[in-house]
PDB file of C-alpha atoms in Angstrom:
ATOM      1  CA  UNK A   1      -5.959 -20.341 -14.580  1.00 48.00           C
ATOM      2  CA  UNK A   2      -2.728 -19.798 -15.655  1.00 49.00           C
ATOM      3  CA  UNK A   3      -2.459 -20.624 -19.590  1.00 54.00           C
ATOM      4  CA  UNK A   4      -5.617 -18.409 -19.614  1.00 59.00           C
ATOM      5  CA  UNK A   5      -4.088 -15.587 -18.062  1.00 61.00           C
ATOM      6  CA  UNK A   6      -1.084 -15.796 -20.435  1.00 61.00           C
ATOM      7  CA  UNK A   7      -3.239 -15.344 -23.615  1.00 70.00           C
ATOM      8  CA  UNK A   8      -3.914 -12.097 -23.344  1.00 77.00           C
ATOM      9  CA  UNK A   9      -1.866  -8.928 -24.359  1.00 85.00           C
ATOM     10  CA  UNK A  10      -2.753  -7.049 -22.132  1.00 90.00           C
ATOM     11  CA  UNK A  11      -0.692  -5.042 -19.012  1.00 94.00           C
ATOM     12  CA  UNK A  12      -1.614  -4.963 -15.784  1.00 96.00           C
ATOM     13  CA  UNK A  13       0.388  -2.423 -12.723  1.00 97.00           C
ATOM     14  CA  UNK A  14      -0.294  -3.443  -9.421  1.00 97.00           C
ATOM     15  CA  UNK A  15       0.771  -1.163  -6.398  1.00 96.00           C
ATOM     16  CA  UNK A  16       1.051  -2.442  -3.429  1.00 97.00           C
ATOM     17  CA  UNK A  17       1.794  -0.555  -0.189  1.00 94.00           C
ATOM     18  CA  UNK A  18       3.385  -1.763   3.230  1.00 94.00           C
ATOM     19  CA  UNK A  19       0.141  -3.308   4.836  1.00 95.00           C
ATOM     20  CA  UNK A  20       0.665  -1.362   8.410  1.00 94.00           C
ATOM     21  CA  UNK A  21       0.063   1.644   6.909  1.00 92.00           C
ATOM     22  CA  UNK A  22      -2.893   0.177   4.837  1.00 90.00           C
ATOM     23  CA  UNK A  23      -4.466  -0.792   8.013  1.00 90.00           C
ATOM     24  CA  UNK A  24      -3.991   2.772   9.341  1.00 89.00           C
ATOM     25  CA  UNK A  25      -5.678   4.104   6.157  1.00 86.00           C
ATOM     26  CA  UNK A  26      -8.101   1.958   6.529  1.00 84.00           C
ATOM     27  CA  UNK A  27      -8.820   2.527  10.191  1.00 83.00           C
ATOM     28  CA  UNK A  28      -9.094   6.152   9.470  1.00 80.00           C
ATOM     29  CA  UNK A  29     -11.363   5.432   6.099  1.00 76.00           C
ATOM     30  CA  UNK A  30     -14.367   7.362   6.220  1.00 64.00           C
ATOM     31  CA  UNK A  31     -14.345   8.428   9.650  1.00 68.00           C
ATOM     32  CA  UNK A  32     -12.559   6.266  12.780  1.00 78.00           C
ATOM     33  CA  UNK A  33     -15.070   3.054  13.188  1.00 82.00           C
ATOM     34  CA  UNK A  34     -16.954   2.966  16.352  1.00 86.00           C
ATOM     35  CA  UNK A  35     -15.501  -0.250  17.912  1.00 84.00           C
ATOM     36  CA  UNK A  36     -11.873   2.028  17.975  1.00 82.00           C
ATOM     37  CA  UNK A  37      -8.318  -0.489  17.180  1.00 83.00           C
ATOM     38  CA  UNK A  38      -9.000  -2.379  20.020  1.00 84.00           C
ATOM     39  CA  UNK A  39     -12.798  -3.077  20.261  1.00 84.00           C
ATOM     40  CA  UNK A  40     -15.460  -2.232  22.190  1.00 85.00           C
ATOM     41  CA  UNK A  41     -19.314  -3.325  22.689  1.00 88.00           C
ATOM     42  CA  UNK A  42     -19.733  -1.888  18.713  1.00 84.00           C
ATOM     43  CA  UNK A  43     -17.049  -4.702  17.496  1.00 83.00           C
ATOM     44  CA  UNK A  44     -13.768  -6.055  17.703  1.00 82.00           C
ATOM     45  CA  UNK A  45     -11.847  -2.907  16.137  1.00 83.00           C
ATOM     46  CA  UNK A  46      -9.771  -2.524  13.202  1.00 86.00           C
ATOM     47  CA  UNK A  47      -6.283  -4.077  14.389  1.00 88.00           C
ATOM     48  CA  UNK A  48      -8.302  -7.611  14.947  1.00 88.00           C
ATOM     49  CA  UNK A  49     -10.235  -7.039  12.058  1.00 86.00           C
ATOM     50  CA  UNK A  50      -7.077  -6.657   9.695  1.00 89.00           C
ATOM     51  CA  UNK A  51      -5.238  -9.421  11.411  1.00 90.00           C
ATOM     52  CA  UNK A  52      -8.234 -11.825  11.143  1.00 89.00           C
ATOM     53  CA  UNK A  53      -7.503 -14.080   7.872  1.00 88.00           C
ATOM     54  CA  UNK A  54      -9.910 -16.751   8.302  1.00 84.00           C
ATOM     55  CA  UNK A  55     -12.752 -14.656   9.066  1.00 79.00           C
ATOM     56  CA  UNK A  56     -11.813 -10.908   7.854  1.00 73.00           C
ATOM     57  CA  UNK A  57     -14.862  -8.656   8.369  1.00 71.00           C
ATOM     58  CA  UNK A  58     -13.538  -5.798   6.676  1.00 71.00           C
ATOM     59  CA  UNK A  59     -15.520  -4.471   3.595  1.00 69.00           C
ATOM     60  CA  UNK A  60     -12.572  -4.572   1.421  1.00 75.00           C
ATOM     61  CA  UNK A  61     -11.517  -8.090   2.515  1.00 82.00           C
ATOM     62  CA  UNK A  62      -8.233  -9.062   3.953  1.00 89.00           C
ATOM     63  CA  UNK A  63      -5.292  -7.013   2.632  1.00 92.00           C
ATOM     64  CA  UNK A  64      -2.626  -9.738   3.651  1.00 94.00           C
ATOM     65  CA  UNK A  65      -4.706 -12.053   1.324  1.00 94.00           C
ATOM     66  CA  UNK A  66      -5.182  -9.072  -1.771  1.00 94.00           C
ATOM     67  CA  UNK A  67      -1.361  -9.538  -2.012  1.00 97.00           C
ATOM     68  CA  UNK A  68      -1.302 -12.780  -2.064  1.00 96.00           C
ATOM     69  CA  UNK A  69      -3.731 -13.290  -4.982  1.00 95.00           C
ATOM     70  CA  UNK A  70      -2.024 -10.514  -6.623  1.00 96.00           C
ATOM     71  CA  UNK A  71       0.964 -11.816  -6.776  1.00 97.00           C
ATOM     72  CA  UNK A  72      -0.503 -14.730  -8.000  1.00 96.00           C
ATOM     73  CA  UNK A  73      -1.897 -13.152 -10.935  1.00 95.00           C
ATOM     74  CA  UNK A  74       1.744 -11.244 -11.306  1.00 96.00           C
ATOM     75  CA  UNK A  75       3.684 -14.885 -11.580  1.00 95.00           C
ATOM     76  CA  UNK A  76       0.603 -16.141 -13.825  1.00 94.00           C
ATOM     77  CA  UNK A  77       0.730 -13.328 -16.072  1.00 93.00           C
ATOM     78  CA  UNK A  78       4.495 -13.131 -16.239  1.00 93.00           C
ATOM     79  CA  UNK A  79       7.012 -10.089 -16.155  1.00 91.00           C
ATOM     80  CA  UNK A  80       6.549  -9.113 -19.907  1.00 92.00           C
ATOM     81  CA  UNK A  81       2.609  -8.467 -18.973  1.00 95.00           C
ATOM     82  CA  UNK A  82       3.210  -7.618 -15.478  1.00 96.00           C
ATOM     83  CA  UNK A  83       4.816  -4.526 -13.382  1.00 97.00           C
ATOM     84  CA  UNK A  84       4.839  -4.440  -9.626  1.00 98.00           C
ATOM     85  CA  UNK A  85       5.289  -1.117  -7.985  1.00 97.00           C
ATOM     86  CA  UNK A  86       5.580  -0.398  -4.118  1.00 96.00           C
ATOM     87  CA  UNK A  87       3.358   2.605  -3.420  1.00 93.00           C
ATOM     88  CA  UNK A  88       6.714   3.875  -0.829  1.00 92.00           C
ATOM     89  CA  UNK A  89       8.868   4.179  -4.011  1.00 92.00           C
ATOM     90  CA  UNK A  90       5.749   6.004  -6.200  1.00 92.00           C
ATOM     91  CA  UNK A  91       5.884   8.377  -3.067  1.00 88.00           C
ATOM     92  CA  UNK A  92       9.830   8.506  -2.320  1.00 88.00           C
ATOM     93  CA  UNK A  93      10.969   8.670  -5.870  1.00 91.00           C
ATOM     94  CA  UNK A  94       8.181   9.258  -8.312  1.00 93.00           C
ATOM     95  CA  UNK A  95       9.957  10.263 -10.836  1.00 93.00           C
ATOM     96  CA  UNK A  96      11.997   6.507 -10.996  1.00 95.00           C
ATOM     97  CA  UNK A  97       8.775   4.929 -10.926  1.00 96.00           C
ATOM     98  CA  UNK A  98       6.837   7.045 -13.545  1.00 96.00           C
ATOM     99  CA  UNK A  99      10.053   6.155 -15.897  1.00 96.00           C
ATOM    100  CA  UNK A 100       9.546   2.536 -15.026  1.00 96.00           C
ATOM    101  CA  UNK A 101       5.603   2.634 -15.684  1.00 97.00           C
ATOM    102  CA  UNK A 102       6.395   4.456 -18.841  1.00 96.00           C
ATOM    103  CA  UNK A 103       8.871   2.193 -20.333  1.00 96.00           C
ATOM    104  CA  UNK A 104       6.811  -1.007 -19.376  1.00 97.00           C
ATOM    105  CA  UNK A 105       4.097   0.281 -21.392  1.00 95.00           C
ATOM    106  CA  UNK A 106       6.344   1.257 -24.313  1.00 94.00           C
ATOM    107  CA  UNK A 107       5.309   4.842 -24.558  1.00 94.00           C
ATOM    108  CA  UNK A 108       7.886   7.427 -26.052  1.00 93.00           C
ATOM    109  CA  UNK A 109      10.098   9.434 -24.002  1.00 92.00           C
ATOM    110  CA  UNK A 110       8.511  11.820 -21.479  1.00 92.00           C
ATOM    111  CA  UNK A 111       9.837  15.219 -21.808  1.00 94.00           C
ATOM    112  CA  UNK A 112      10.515  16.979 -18.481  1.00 94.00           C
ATOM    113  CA  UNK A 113       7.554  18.803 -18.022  1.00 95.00           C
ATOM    114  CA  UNK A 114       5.525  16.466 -19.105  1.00 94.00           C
ATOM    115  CA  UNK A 115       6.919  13.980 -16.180  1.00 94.00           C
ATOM    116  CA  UNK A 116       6.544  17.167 -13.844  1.00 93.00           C
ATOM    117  CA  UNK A 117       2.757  17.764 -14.958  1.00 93.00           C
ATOM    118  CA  UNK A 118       2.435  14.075 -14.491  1.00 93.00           C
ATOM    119  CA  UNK A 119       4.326  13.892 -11.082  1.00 90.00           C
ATOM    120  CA  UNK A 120       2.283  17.619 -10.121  1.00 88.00           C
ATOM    121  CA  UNK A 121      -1.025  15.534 -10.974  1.00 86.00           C
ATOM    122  CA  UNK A 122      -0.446  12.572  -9.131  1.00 84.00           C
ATOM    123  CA  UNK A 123       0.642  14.362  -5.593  1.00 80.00           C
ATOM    124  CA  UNK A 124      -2.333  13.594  -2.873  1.00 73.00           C
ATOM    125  CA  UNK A 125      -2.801  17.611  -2.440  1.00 75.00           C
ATOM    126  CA  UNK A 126      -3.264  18.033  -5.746  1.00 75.00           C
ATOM    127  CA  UNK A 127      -5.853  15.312  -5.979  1.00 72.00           C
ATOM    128  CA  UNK A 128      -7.146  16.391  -2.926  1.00 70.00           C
ATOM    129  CA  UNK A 129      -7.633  20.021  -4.123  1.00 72.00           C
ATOM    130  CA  UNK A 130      -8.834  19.533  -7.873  1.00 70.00           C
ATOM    131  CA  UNK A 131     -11.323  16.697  -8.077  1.00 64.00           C
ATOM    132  CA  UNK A 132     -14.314  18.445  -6.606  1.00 61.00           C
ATOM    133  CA  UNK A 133     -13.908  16.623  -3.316  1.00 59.00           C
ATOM    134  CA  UNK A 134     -14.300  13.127  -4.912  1.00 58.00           C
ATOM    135  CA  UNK A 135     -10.982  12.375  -3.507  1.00 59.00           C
ATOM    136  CA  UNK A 136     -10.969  13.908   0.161  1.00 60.00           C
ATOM    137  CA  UNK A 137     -13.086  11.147   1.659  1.00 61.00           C
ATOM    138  CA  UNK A 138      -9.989   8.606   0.233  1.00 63.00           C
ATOM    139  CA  UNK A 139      -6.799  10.447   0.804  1.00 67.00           C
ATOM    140  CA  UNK A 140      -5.746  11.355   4.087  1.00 67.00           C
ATOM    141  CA  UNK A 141      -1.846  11.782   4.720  1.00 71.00           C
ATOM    142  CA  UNK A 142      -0.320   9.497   2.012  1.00 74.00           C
ATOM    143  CA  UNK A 143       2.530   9.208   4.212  1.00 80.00           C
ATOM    144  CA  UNK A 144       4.983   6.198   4.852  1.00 86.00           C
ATOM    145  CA  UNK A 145       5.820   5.201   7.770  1.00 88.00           C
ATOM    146  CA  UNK A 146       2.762   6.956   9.539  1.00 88.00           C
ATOM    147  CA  UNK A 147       1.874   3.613  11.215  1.00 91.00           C
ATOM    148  CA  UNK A 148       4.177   4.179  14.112  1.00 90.00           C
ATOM    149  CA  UNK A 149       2.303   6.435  15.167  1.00 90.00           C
ATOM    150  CA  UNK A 150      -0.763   4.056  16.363  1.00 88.00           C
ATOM    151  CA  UNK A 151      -0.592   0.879  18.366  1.00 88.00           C
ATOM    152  CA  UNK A 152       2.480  -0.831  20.533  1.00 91.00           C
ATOM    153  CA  UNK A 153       5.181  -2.777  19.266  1.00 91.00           C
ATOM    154  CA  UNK A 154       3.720  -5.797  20.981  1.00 94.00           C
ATOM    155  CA  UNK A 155       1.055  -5.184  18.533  1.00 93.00           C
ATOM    156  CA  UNK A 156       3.043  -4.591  15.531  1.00 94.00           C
ATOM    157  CA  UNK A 157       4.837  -7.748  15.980  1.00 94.00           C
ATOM    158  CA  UNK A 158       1.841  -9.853  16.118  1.00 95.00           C
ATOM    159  CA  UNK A 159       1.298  -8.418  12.948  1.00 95.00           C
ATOM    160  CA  UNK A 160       4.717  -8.972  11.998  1.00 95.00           C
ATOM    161  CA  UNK A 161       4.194 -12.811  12.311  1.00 96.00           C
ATOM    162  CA  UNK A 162       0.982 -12.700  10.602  1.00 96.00           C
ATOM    163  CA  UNK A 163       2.468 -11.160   7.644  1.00 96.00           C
ATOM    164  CA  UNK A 164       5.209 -13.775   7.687  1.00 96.00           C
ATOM    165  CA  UNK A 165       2.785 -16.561   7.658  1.00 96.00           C
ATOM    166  CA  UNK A 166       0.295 -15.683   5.073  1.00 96.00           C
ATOM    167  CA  UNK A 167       3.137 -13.531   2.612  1.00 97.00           C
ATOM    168  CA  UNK A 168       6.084 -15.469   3.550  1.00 95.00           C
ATOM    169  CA  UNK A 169       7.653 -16.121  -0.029  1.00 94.00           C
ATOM    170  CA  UNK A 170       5.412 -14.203  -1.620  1.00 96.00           C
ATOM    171  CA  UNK A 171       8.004 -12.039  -4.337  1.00 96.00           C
ATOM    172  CA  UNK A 172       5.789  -8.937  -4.488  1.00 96.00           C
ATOM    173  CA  UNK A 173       5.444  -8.907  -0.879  1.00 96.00           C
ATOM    174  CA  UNK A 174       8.993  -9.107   0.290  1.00 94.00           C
ATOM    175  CA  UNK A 175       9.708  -5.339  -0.780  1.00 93.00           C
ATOM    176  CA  UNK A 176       7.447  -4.621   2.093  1.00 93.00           C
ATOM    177  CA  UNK A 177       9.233  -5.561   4.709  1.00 91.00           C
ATOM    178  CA  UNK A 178      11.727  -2.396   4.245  1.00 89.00           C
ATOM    179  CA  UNK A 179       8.921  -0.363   5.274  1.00 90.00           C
ATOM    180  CA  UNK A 180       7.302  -2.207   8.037  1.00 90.00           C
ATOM    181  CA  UNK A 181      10.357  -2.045  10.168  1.00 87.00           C
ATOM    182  CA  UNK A 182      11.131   0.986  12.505  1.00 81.00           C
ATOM    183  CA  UNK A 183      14.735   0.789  11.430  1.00 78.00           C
ATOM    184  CA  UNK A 184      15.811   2.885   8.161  1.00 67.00           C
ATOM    185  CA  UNK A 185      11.769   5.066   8.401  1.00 74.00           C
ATOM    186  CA  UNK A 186      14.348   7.632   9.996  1.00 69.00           C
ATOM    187  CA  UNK A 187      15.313   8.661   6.616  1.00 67.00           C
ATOM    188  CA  UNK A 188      12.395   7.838   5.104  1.00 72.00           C
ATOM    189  CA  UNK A 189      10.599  10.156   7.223  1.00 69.00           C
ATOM    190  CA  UNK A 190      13.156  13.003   6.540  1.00 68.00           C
ATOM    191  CA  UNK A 191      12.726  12.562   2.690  1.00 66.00           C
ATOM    192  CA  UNK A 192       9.320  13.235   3.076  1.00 64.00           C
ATOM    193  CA  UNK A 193       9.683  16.118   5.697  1.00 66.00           C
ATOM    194  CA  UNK A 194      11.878  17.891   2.284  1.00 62.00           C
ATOM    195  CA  UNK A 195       8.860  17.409  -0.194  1.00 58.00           C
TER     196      UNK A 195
END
C-alpha cells in the first residue's frame, strides 16, 4: 500500500480532534440517542459504543481506529504530501494554522483580509448562520474541552487507557493528549471565553 500511496502528487490535510470531545459531538449528533451514555433497554449508550473497538456499533465507525488508519496513510504518504492539523489549534489559533495550510499547499501570501475573510468564513456561527441550515444539524458548540462537562473521571480514565492501547505511538495522535487532560483546559477554556 505504501509505494502506491507515494506515487501520487497529490496533498492530503487531515484534522483530527481530541477524541473525548468527538464522542461528545457525537453523542449529541442529531439529537441525544435513546439508549442515553450509559444504556438503557434501547442499547448500550454512546460512552460503550465509542469505547467498543472490536465491535464499534457506531455509524461512523470507531474514532480511536479513524486515527489510527489515518495516520497510517500520513506516514505512507510522507510529510511532503501530508499535513496533520489538530482541530484545538484550527480553533485556538486559526490564524497559525491557516498560514500552515497555506504554505503546505504553496499558495502565495494571504493578505490580511483575505486571512480574516477566510478565518470570518470558517467560524462555526458563521457556518451555522449562512449555509441555509445545511450545517446546524452538524455543528453544535465547537468547543474544546467541552467533554468535562459529561461523564465521571472514572469514566474518562477508562477511556484514557483505551486511547493508550489502540493510539499508543501513534505520531498524529500524541498531540491529543494535551487536550484530553483536565490540567492546562483552564486556559484553554479562558481563550475561548475572549473569542
Amino acid at each position: 500500500k505504501a509505494g502506491t500511496m507515494n506515487k501520487g502528487k497529490g496533498r492530503l490535510i487531515v484534522v483530527v480532534r481530541n477524541l473525548k470531545d468527538t464522542l461528545v459531538s457525537l453523542h449529541h449528533f442529531r439529537g441525544v440517542p435513546k439508549d442515553g451514555w450509559l444504556g438503557n433497554e434501547h442499547g448500550p449508550g454512546s460512552y460503550a459504543r465509542a469505547i467498543d473497538i472490536e465491535n464499534c456499533p457506531n455509524a461512523f465507525g470507531s474514532s480511536f481506529l479513524w486515527v489510527k488508519r489515518s495516520g497510517e496513510v500520513v506516514d505512507a504518504v510522507g510529510p511532503e504530501r501530508a499535513l496533520v492539523l489538530q482541530y484545538e489549534d484550527l480553533k485556538l489559533d486559526f490564524d497559525t494554522q491557516l498560514q500552515r495550510i497555506n504554505d503546505f499547499l504553496g499558495l502565495s501570501k494571504l493578505t490580511d483580509a483575505k486571512a480574516k475573510a477566510v478565518a470570518a468564513e470558517c467560524a462555526a456561527k458563521s457556518m451555522k448562520e449562512k449555509t441555509g441550515g445545511r450545517f446546524k444539524m452538524i455543528i453544535r458548540k465547537g468547543m474544546v474541552g467541552d467533554w468535562q462537562n459529561y461523564l465521571d473521571d472514572e469514566r474518562w480514565e477508562e477511556f484514557d487507557r483505551v486511547f493508550d492501547k489502540v493510539l499508543g505511538g501513534v505520531d498524529i495522535a500524541e498531540p491529543l493528549r494535551q487536550y484530553q487532560c483536565k490540567e492546562g483546559l483552564d486556559e484553554i477554556t479562558a481563550a475561548q471565553e475572549k473569542s
